[in-house]
Amino acid sequence: MKRTSALRAAVAALLLTVGLGAAHAAPARAVPAAPTASEGLLDAMRQDFGLTAQQAEERLAAERAATRVESEAKKAAGGSYGGAWFDARTGRLVVALTDRDEEADVRALGADTRLVRHSARELDRTKARLDTGTAPAGVAGWHVDSRSNSVVVTVVRADRNAPAVRAFVERAREAGPVTVAETATAPRTYAAGTVGGDPYYTGNVRCSIGFSVHGGFVTAGHCGQAGAAVRGWDGSAMGTFQGSSFPGNDYAYVSIHSGWWTVPVVLGWGAVPDRLVRGSAEAPVGASICRSGSTTKWHCGTVLAKNETVNYSQGAVQQMTKTSVCAEGGDSGGAFISGDQAQGVTSGGWGNCSSGGETWFQPVNEILGRYGLTLHTA
């Protein structure tokens, strides 16, 4: 943010004061015991999920518990682990297992279990085999789906009978347990041609800031190449792309110039209060998640799948997370957050925020590890 903007500086200072004060009073943990949700967040969940305020509070508490349980359940299951997901109907984490002998240990952690045929390692190997080749435009992507205990290949409905698509599906089924799903539209990236959530500009492209890191911010790789100059929301010089990867990945790191600084905040755009970022614990499949971007502002949905390969026209991008959250051009690079935990940066999707759609993000922990960055947290 530019120092000459008194209003933004005052807001940032206020948020930092509140956030750092809370951090001194109670040091942040991987998944902190969050306070009662704000009215703005509860309103968003009432609108997007059809929940009452009490139901929204209960769901947020259940998701926090599921996030804590997931990593421990994976350790307890060992080689029998077949994946996990949050069941919104029961408010509990479900862990897939290939061996009944592990059920008692996993259930003791507070999770439900489901016996399956294929382990997560086997499904990951199947997906990895698909990742080594190329896919025709009629194949939208593929991902490991723990609930169906298979690798789901998603094809564009209008192209499902195209010879190249059918050949890809046949090869996929030879690689391991595969099921086929359909989508109405192929995925696309969300960069805009003219103009976590604030806009920035590179060349004639507008994208959105993901999360502040010490020294800059992370965003989508398709928004700019390494060395490209970045202008801020007010058009002034802001920073430089220090690293960028797309396709294959869709992430980038931008360092900022003097006169700008970072804050652990994701904009709520008036729909909800601006969100303080306290960590980056990964939410399970089925959990609620929200996105902030400079075009469509604040929208929420659900985590649908992880480790999906998305087949954009520019090339495939691997290890993406799919959500039911909508997005539009200019939202690329913006923040995905679950509660106060950073999740990832917006990459692309299909549809819009009038008729709905799906959106993918690149997980933030992968980006931090790739560039050796430290998330700025409250």
Short mmCIF file of C-alpha atoms in Angstrom, two decimals:
data_model
loop_
_atom_site.label_atom_id
_atom_site.label_comp_id
_atom_site.label_asym_id
_atom_site.label_seq_id
_atom_site.Cartn_x
_atom_site.Cartn_y
_atom_site.Cartn_z
CA MET A 1 0.00 0.00 0.00
CA LYS A 2 1.29 3.47 -0.84
CA ARG A 3 2.21 5.70 2.11
CA THR A 4 0.51 8.67 0.48
CA SER A 5 -2.90 7.03 0.86
CA ALA A 6 -3.97 8.26 4.30
CA LEU A 7 -7.18 6.26 4.38
CA ARG A 8 -5.57 2.95 3.46
CA ALA A 9 -2.67 3.60 5.80
CA ALA A 10 -5.05 4.27 8.69
CA VAL A 11 -7.02 1.10 8.00
CA ALA A 12 -3.84 -0.97 7.68
CA ALA A 13 -2.45 0.47 10.90
CA LEU A 14 -5.66 -0.27 12.76
CA LEU A 15 -5.76 -3.85 11.50
CA LEU A 16 -2.11 -4.38 12.37
CA THR A 17 -2.61 -2.96 15.86
CA VAL A 18 -5.55 -5.25 16.53
CA GLY A 19 -3.90 -8.29 14.95
CA LEU A 20 -0.50 -7.91 16.62
CA GLY A 21 -2.11 -7.18 19.96
CA ALA A 22 -4.03 -10.43 19.72
CA ALA A 23 -0.87 -12.27 18.68
CA HIS A 24 1.03 -11.01 21.75
CA ALA A 25 -1.84 -11.97 24.05
CA ALA A 26 -2.12 -15.52 22.64
CA PRO A 27 0.64 -16.78 20.29
CA ALA A 28 -0.79 -18.10 17.01
CA ARG A 29 -1.00 -21.87 16.61
CA ALA A 30 -1.36 -23.83 13.36
CA VAL A 31 -5.15 -23.74 13.76
CA PRO A 32 -6.05 -21.31 16.56
CA ALA A 33 -9.27 -21.49 18.51
CA ALA A 34 -11.00 -18.71 16.60
CA PRO A 35 -13.36 -16.28 18.31
CA THR A 36 -17.03 -16.03 17.45
CA ALA A 37 -17.36 -15.32 13.74
CA SER A 38 -18.18 -11.77 12.66
CA GLU A 39 -21.67 -10.87 11.54
CA GLY A 40 -20.33 -10.24 8.04
CA LEU A 41 -18.91 -13.76 7.75
CA LEU A 42 -22.09 -15.29 9.16
CA ASP A 43 -24.13 -13.27 6.64
CA ALA A 44 -21.95 -14.61 3.81
CA MET A 45 -22.45 -18.20 4.99
CA ARG A 46 -26.19 -17.66 5.34
CA GLN A 47 -26.30 -16.42 1.75
CA ASP A 48 -23.92 -18.97 0.18
CA PHE A 49 -24.82 -22.06 2.22
CA GLY A 50 -28.39 -21.34 3.38
CA LEU A 51 -27.41 -21.62 7.06
CA THR A 52 -28.71 -19.87 10.13
CA ALA A 53 -26.20 -17.93 12.24
CA GLN A 54 -26.02 -20.77 14.77
CA GLN A 55 -25.56 -23.38 12.03
CA ALA A 56 -22.78 -21.30 10.50
CA GLU A 57 -21.00 -21.02 13.88
CA GLU A 58 -21.32 -24.79 14.37
CA ARG A 59 -19.97 -25.53 10.91
CA LEU A 60 -16.94 -23.28 11.35
CA ALA A 61 -16.15 -24.98 14.67
CA ALA A 62 -16.54 -28.44 13.09
CA GLU A 63 -14.24 -27.49 10.19
CA ARG A 64 -11.56 -26.29 12.59
CA ALA A 65 -11.77 -29.61 14.42
CA ALA A 66 -11.59 -31.57 11.14
CA THR A 67 -8.49 -29.65 10.07
CA ARG A 68 -6.77 -30.59 13.35
CA VAL A 69 -7.78 -34.25 13.05
CA GLU A 70 -6.80 -34.77 9.39
CA SER A 71 -3.00 -34.82 9.78
CA GLU A 72 -3.16 -37.08 12.85
CA ALA A 73 -5.57 -39.47 11.13
CA LYS A 74 -3.22 -39.78 8.16
CA LYS A 75 -0.38 -40.78 10.48
CA ALA A 76 -2.55 -43.28 12.34
CA ALA A 77 -3.78 -44.89 9.11
CA GLY A 78 -0.29 -45.36 7.65
CA GLY A 79 -0.27 -47.25 4.35
CA SER A 80 -3.99 -47.91 4.72
CA TYR A 81 -4.82 -44.20 4.26
CA GLY A 82 -7.17 -43.62 1.33
CA GLY A 83 -7.79 -39.87 1.70
CA ALA A 84 -10.16 -37.75 3.79
CA TRP A 85 -12.96 -35.21 3.47
CA PHE A 86 -15.23 -33.09 5.65
CA ASP A 87 -18.87 -34.22 5.70
CA ALA A 88 -21.02 -31.10 6.19
CA ARG A 89 -24.07 -33.22 7.04
CA THR A 90 -22.45 -34.83 10.09
CA GLY A 91 -19.91 -32.10 10.81
CA ARG A 92 -17.12 -34.70 10.99
CA LEU A 93 -14.03 -35.70 9.03
CA VAL A 94 -14.35 -38.96 7.08
CA VAL A 95 -11.17 -40.98 6.55
CA ALA A 96 -10.99 -43.67 3.86
CA LEU A 97 -9.09 -46.85 4.84
CA THR A 98 -8.08 -49.98 2.96
CA ASP A 99 -7.58 -51.99 6.16
CA ARG A 100 -10.23 -52.51 8.83
CA ASP A 101 -7.50 -52.98 11.46
CA GLU A 102 -6.81 -49.24 11.44
CA GLU A 103 -10.42 -48.17 12.06
CA ALA A 104 -10.27 -48.07 15.86
CA ASP A 105 -7.15 -45.86 15.96
CA VAL A 106 -8.60 -43.39 13.46
CA ARG A 107 -12.02 -43.26 15.12
CA ALA A 108 -10.35 -42.60 18.45
CA LEU A 109 -9.11 -39.31 17.01
CA GLY A 110 -12.70 -38.18 16.36
CA ALA A 111 -13.08 -39.10 12.68
CA ASP A 112 -15.51 -41.40 10.89
CA THR A 113 -14.11 -44.09 8.59
CA ARG A 114 -15.01 -45.70 5.28
CA LEU A 115 -13.45 -48.89 3.90
CA VAL A 116 -12.21 -48.57 0.31
CA ARG A 117 -10.28 -50.67 -2.19
CA HIS A 118 -7.49 -48.28 -3.22
CA SER A 119 -5.03 -46.41 -1.00
CA ALA A 120 -4.18 -42.75 -1.49
CA ARG A 121 -0.70 -43.77 -2.63
CA GLU A 122 -2.18 -45.95 -5.37
CA LEU A 123 -4.48 -43.16 -6.53
CA ASP A 124 -1.60 -40.66 -6.50
CA ARG A 125 0.47 -43.03 -8.65
CA THR A 126 -2.39 -43.32 -11.14
CA LYS A 127 -2.70 -39.53 -11.38
CA ALA A 128 1.07 -39.17 -11.74
CA ARG A 129 0.95 -41.46 -14.79
CA LEU A 130 -1.65 -39.16 -16.40
CA ASP A 131 0.49 -36.11 -15.56
CA THR A 132 3.36 -37.40 -17.69
CA GLY A 133 1.44 -36.99 -20.97
CA THR A 134 -0.54 -34.27 -22.70
CA ALA A 135 -4.30 -34.00 -22.95
CA PRO A 136 -6.57 -32.72 -25.74
CA ALA A 137 -8.53 -29.50 -25.27
CA GLY A 138 -11.72 -31.47 -24.59
CA VAL A 139 -10.23 -32.81 -21.33
CA ALA A 140 -10.69 -30.19 -18.61
CA GLY A 141 -8.52 -31.90 -15.98
CA TRP A 142 -8.11 -34.81 -13.58
CA HIS A 143 -7.80 -35.25 -9.83
CA VAL A 144 -7.72 -37.80 -7.02
CA ASP A 145 -11.19 -38.07 -5.48
CA SER A 146 -11.15 -39.79 -2.09
CA ARG A 147 -14.93 -40.06 -1.90
CA SER A 148 -15.22 -42.11 -5.11
CA ASN A 149 -11.85 -43.79 -4.40
CA SER A 150 -10.70 -43.08 -7.94
CA VAL A 151 -8.99 -40.58 -10.20
CA VAL A 152 -11.74 -38.46 -11.80
CA VAL A 153 -11.12 -37.33 -15.38
CA THR A 154 -13.34 -34.36 -16.27
CA VAL A 155 -14.24 -33.87 -19.94
CA VAL A 156 -16.05 -31.02 -21.68
CA ARG A 157 -19.56 -32.27 -22.39
CA ALA A 158 -19.63 -31.14 -26.01
CA ASP A 159 -16.34 -32.95 -26.70
CA ARG A 160 -16.92 -36.16 -24.77
CA ASN A 161 -17.22 -38.27 -27.96
CA ALA A 162 -14.30 -36.66 -29.79
CA PRO A 163 -11.76 -39.34 -30.80
CA ALA A 164 -8.88 -37.64 -28.98
CA VAL A 165 -10.90 -37.36 -25.75
CA ARG A 166 -12.06 -40.96 -25.91
CA ALA A 167 -8.49 -42.11 -26.54
CA PHE A 168 -7.23 -40.14 -23.51
CA VAL A 169 -9.93 -41.66 -21.29
CA GLU A 170 -9.06 -45.17 -22.48
CA ARG A 171 -5.38 -44.63 -21.70
CA ALA A 172 -6.32 -43.19 -18.31
CA ARG A 173 -8.34 -46.29 -17.40
CA GLU A 174 -5.35 -48.45 -18.24
CA ALA A 175 -3.29 -46.47 -15.72
CA GLY A 176 -5.50 -47.34 -12.72
CA PRO A 177 -8.91 -46.73 -11.08
CA VAL A 178 -10.52 -43.94 -13.13
CA THR A 179 -14.02 -42.51 -13.39
CA VAL A 180 -15.25 -39.86 -15.84
CA ALA A 181 -17.18 -36.67 -15.05
CA GLU A 182 -18.46 -33.93 -17.37
CA THR A 183 -18.33 -30.14 -17.29
CA ALA A 184 -20.16 -27.67 -19.52
CA THR A 185 -17.18 -25.37 -20.14
CA ALA A 186 -13.39 -25.68 -20.35
CA PRO A 187 -11.38 -23.90 -17.62
CA ARG A 188 -9.66 -20.58 -18.32
CA THR A 189 -7.41 -18.23 -16.36
CA TYR A 190 -8.83 -15.07 -14.76
CA ALA A 191 -6.42 -12.34 -15.78
CA ALA A 192 -8.03 -9.16 -17.13
CA GLY A 193 -6.77 -7.16 -20.11
CA THR A 194 -7.19 -3.58 -18.83
CA VAL A 195 -7.38 -3.02 -15.37
CA GLY A 196 -5.21 -10.66 -0.70
CA GLY A 197 -7.86 -9.12 -3.19
CA ASP A 198 -6.40 -5.69 -4.02
CA PRO A 199 -5.63 -5.08 -7.72
CA TYR A 200 -2.22 -4.69 -9.28
CA TYR A 201 -1.13 -4.16 -12.87
CA THR A 202 1.62 -5.57 -15.07
CA GLY A 203 1.71 -4.50 -18.71
CA ASN A 204 -1.92 -4.34 -19.83
CA VAL A 205 -3.03 -7.03 -17.35
CA ARG A 206 -4.85 -6.56 -14.04
CA CYS A 207 -4.64 -9.29 -11.43
CA SER A 208 -5.15 -9.55 -7.67
CA ILE A 209 -2.78 -9.81 -4.73
CA GLY A 210 -2.86 -13.15 -2.94
CA PHE A 211 -1.11 -13.03 0.44
CA SER A 212 1.53 -10.80 1.96
CA VAL A 213 4.88 -12.45 2.63
CA HIS A 214 7.88 -10.78 4.22
CA GLY A 215 9.27 -8.68 1.38
CA GLY A 216 6.30 -8.79 -0.98
CA PHE A 217 3.32 -10.94 -1.95
CA VAL A 218 2.38 -14.15 -3.75
CA THR A 219 0.03 -14.31 -6.72
CA ALA A 220 -0.69 -16.27 -9.92
CA GLY A 221 2.12 -17.09 -12.34
CA HIS A 222 0.12 -16.40 -15.48
CA CYS A 223 -0.15 -12.74 -14.44
CA GLY A 224 3.49 -11.93 -15.22
CA GLN A 225 6.95 -13.31 -15.93
CA ALA A 226 10.05 -12.94 -13.79
CA GLY A 227 11.49 -9.44 -14.17
CA ALA A 228 8.16 -7.82 -15.09
CA ALA A 229 7.40 -4.51 -13.36
CA VAL A 230 4.28 -4.21 -11.20
CA ARG A 231 2.11 -1.14 -10.59
CA GLY A 232 -0.15 -0.86 -7.56
CA TRP A 233 -3.83 -0.05 -7.20
CA ASP A 234 -3.04 3.67 -7.64
CA GLY A 235 -0.90 3.13 -10.76
CA SER A 236 2.44 3.90 -9.08
CA ALA A 237 5.51 1.64 -9.22
CA MET A 238 5.03 -1.16 -6.72
CA GLY A 239 7.48 -4.00 -7.29
CA THR A 240 8.92 -6.69 -9.55
CA PHE A 241 8.14 -10.33 -10.30
CA GLN A 242 11.08 -12.21 -8.75
CA GLY A 243 9.82 -15.64 -9.76
CA SER A 244 6.98 -16.98 -11.88
CA SER A 245 5.87 -20.40 -13.13
CA PHE A 246 3.09 -21.11 -15.65
CA PRO A 247 1.98 -23.56 -16.99
CA GLY A 248 2.99 -26.64 -14.99
CA ASN A 249 2.41 -24.46 -11.92
CA ASP A 250 0.52 -21.20 -11.53
CA TYR A 251 2.32 -19.19 -8.90
CA ALA A 252 4.58 -16.16 -8.61
CA TYR A 253 6.41 -14.03 -6.06
CA VAL A 254 6.50 -10.23 -6.31
CA SER A 255 8.97 -8.19 -4.24
CA ILE A 256 7.82 -4.68 -3.28
CA HIS A 257 9.64 -1.34 -3.41
CA SER A 258 10.15 1.12 -0.58
CA GLY A 259 7.03 3.18 0.03
CA TRP A 260 4.95 -0.01 0.15
CA TRP A 261 4.63 -2.51 2.98
CA THR A 262 2.89 -5.77 3.72
CA VAL A 263 0.03 -6.50 6.12
CA PRO A 264 -1.51 -9.87 7.13
CA VAL A 265 -4.92 -8.91 5.77
CA VAL A 266 -7.34 -10.17 3.11
CA LEU A 267 -9.90 -7.60 1.95
CA GLY A 268 -13.55 -8.34 2.68
CA TRP A 269 -14.72 -5.56 0.33
CA GLY A 270 -17.53 -4.56 2.71
CA ALA A 271 -19.21 -7.96 2.41
CA VAL A 272 -17.35 -9.06 5.54
CA PRO A 273 -14.79 -7.30 7.74
CA ASP A 274 -11.24 -7.53 6.38
CA ARG A 275 -9.76 -10.86 7.47
CA LEU A 276 -6.55 -11.19 9.48
CA VAL A 277 -4.30 -14.05 8.31
CA ARG A 278 -3.00 -16.16 11.19
CA GLY A 279 -1.53 -19.20 9.42
CA SER A 280 -1.80 -21.57 6.47
CA ALA A 281 -3.26 -24.82 7.83
CA GLU A 282 -4.80 -26.65 4.87
CA ALA A 283 -8.60 -27.09 5.00
CA PRO A 284 -9.97 -30.55 4.09
CA VAL A 285 -12.15 -31.38 1.10
CA GLY A 286 -15.74 -30.42 1.95
CA ALA A 287 -14.78 -27.43 4.10
CA SER A 288 -16.11 -23.94 3.44
CA ILE A 289 -13.73 -21.48 1.79
CA CYS A 290 -13.88 -17.86 0.61
CA ARG A 291 -12.10 -15.87 -2.09
CA SER A 292 -11.17 -12.18 -2.39
CA GLY A 293 -10.46 -10.64 -5.78
CA SER A 294 -10.35 -7.22 -7.38
CA THR A 295 -13.22 -7.86 -9.83
CA THR A 296 -15.91 -9.82 -8.02
CA LYS A 297 -14.69 -9.00 -4.49
CA TRP A 298 -15.75 -11.56 -1.82
CA HIS A 299 -17.41 -14.92 -2.52
CA CYS A 300 -17.60 -18.22 -0.65
CA GLY A 301 -18.09 -21.88 -1.48
CA THR A 302 -16.72 -25.35 -0.71
CA VAL A 303 -13.46 -27.21 -1.32
CA LEU A 304 -14.37 -29.83 -3.96
CA ALA A 305 -11.09 -31.62 -4.73
CA LYS A 306 -7.33 -31.47 -4.23
CA ASN A 307 -4.32 -32.38 -6.35
CA GLU A 308 -6.18 -31.77 -9.61
CA THR A 309 -4.42 -31.28 -12.94
CA VAL A 310 -6.21 -28.49 -14.84
CA ASN A 311 -5.84 -28.48 -18.63
CA TYR A 312 -5.82 -24.81 -19.69
CA SER A 313 -5.38 -23.81 -23.33
CA GLN A 314 -1.86 -22.60 -22.42
CA GLY A 315 -0.96 -25.99 -20.91
CA ALA A 316 -1.71 -28.20 -17.91
CA VAL A 317 -1.21 -27.01 -14.31
CA GLN A 318 -0.76 -29.63 -11.59
CA GLN A 319 -1.54 -29.90 -7.87
CA MET A 320 -4.47 -27.50 -7.95
CA THR A 321 -7.40 -27.34 -5.51
CA LYS A 322 -10.92 -27.10 -6.97
CA THR A 323 -13.71 -25.11 -5.30
CA SER A 324 -17.34 -24.18 -5.93
CA VAL A 325 -16.48 -20.47 -5.56
CA CYS A 326 -17.13 -18.24 -8.58
CA ALA A 327 -14.60 -15.81 -10.11
CA GLU A 328 -14.15 -13.57 -13.15
CA GLY A 329 -11.43 -11.82 -15.13
CA GLY A 330 -9.06 -9.81 -12.91
CA ASP A 331 -9.58 -12.09 -9.88
CA SER A 332 -6.48 -14.13 -10.82
CA GLY A 333 -3.88 -14.30 -8.07
CA GLY A 334 -6.37 -13.29 -5.36
CA ALA A 335 -6.60 -14.90 -1.94
CA PHE A 336 -8.44 -18.07 -0.98
CA ILE A 337 -8.90 -18.23 2.80
CA SER A 338 -10.69 -20.59 5.21
CA GLY A 339 -11.45 -18.89 8.52
CA ASP A 340 -8.16 -17.12 9.26
CA GLN A 341 -5.98 -19.68 7.46
CA ALA A 342 -4.45 -18.84 4.04
CA GLN A 343 -5.23 -21.54 1.45
CA GLY A 344 -4.00 -20.43 -1.98
CA VAL A 345 -4.03 -17.99 -4.90
CA THR A 346 -6.73 -17.93 -7.57
CA SER A 347 -5.72 -19.52 -10.88
CA GLY A 348 -8.76 -20.00 -13.13
CA GLY A 349 -12.03 -21.80 -13.66
CA TRP A 350 -15.26 -21.66 -15.61
CA GLY A 351 -18.51 -19.70 -15.26
CA ASN A 352 -18.99 -16.34 -13.53
CA CYS A 353 -20.50 -14.82 -10.40
CA SER A 354 -23.91 -14.26 -12.00
CA SER A 355 -24.65 -17.81 -13.11
CA GLY A 356 -22.10 -19.66 -10.93
CA GLY A 357 -19.13 -21.85 -11.75
CA GLU A 358 -16.02 -23.49 -10.31
CA THR A 359 -12.56 -22.06 -9.59
CA TRP A 360 -9.12 -23.57 -8.91
CA PHE A 361 -6.35 -22.23 -6.71
CA GLN A 362 -2.65 -23.02 -6.30
CA PRO A 363 -2.02 -23.99 -2.64
CA VAL A 364 -0.10 -21.30 -0.78
CA ASN A 365 2.19 -23.65 1.17
CA GLU A 366 3.65 -24.95 -2.08
CA ILE A 367 4.44 -21.37 -3.16
CA LEU A 368 6.06 -20.50 0.16
CA GLY A 369 8.25 -23.59 -0.05
CA ARG A 370 9.20 -23.03 -3.68
CA TYR A 371 10.56 -19.50 -3.09
CA GLY A 372 11.60 -19.87 0.55
CA LEU A 373 9.07 -17.26 1.68
CA THR A 374 7.51 -16.58 5.08
CA LEU A 375 3.81 -15.79 5.25
CA HIS A 376 3.05 -12.47 6.99
CA THR A 377 0.69 -13.45 9.82
CA ALA A 378 -1.07 -11.55 12.59
#
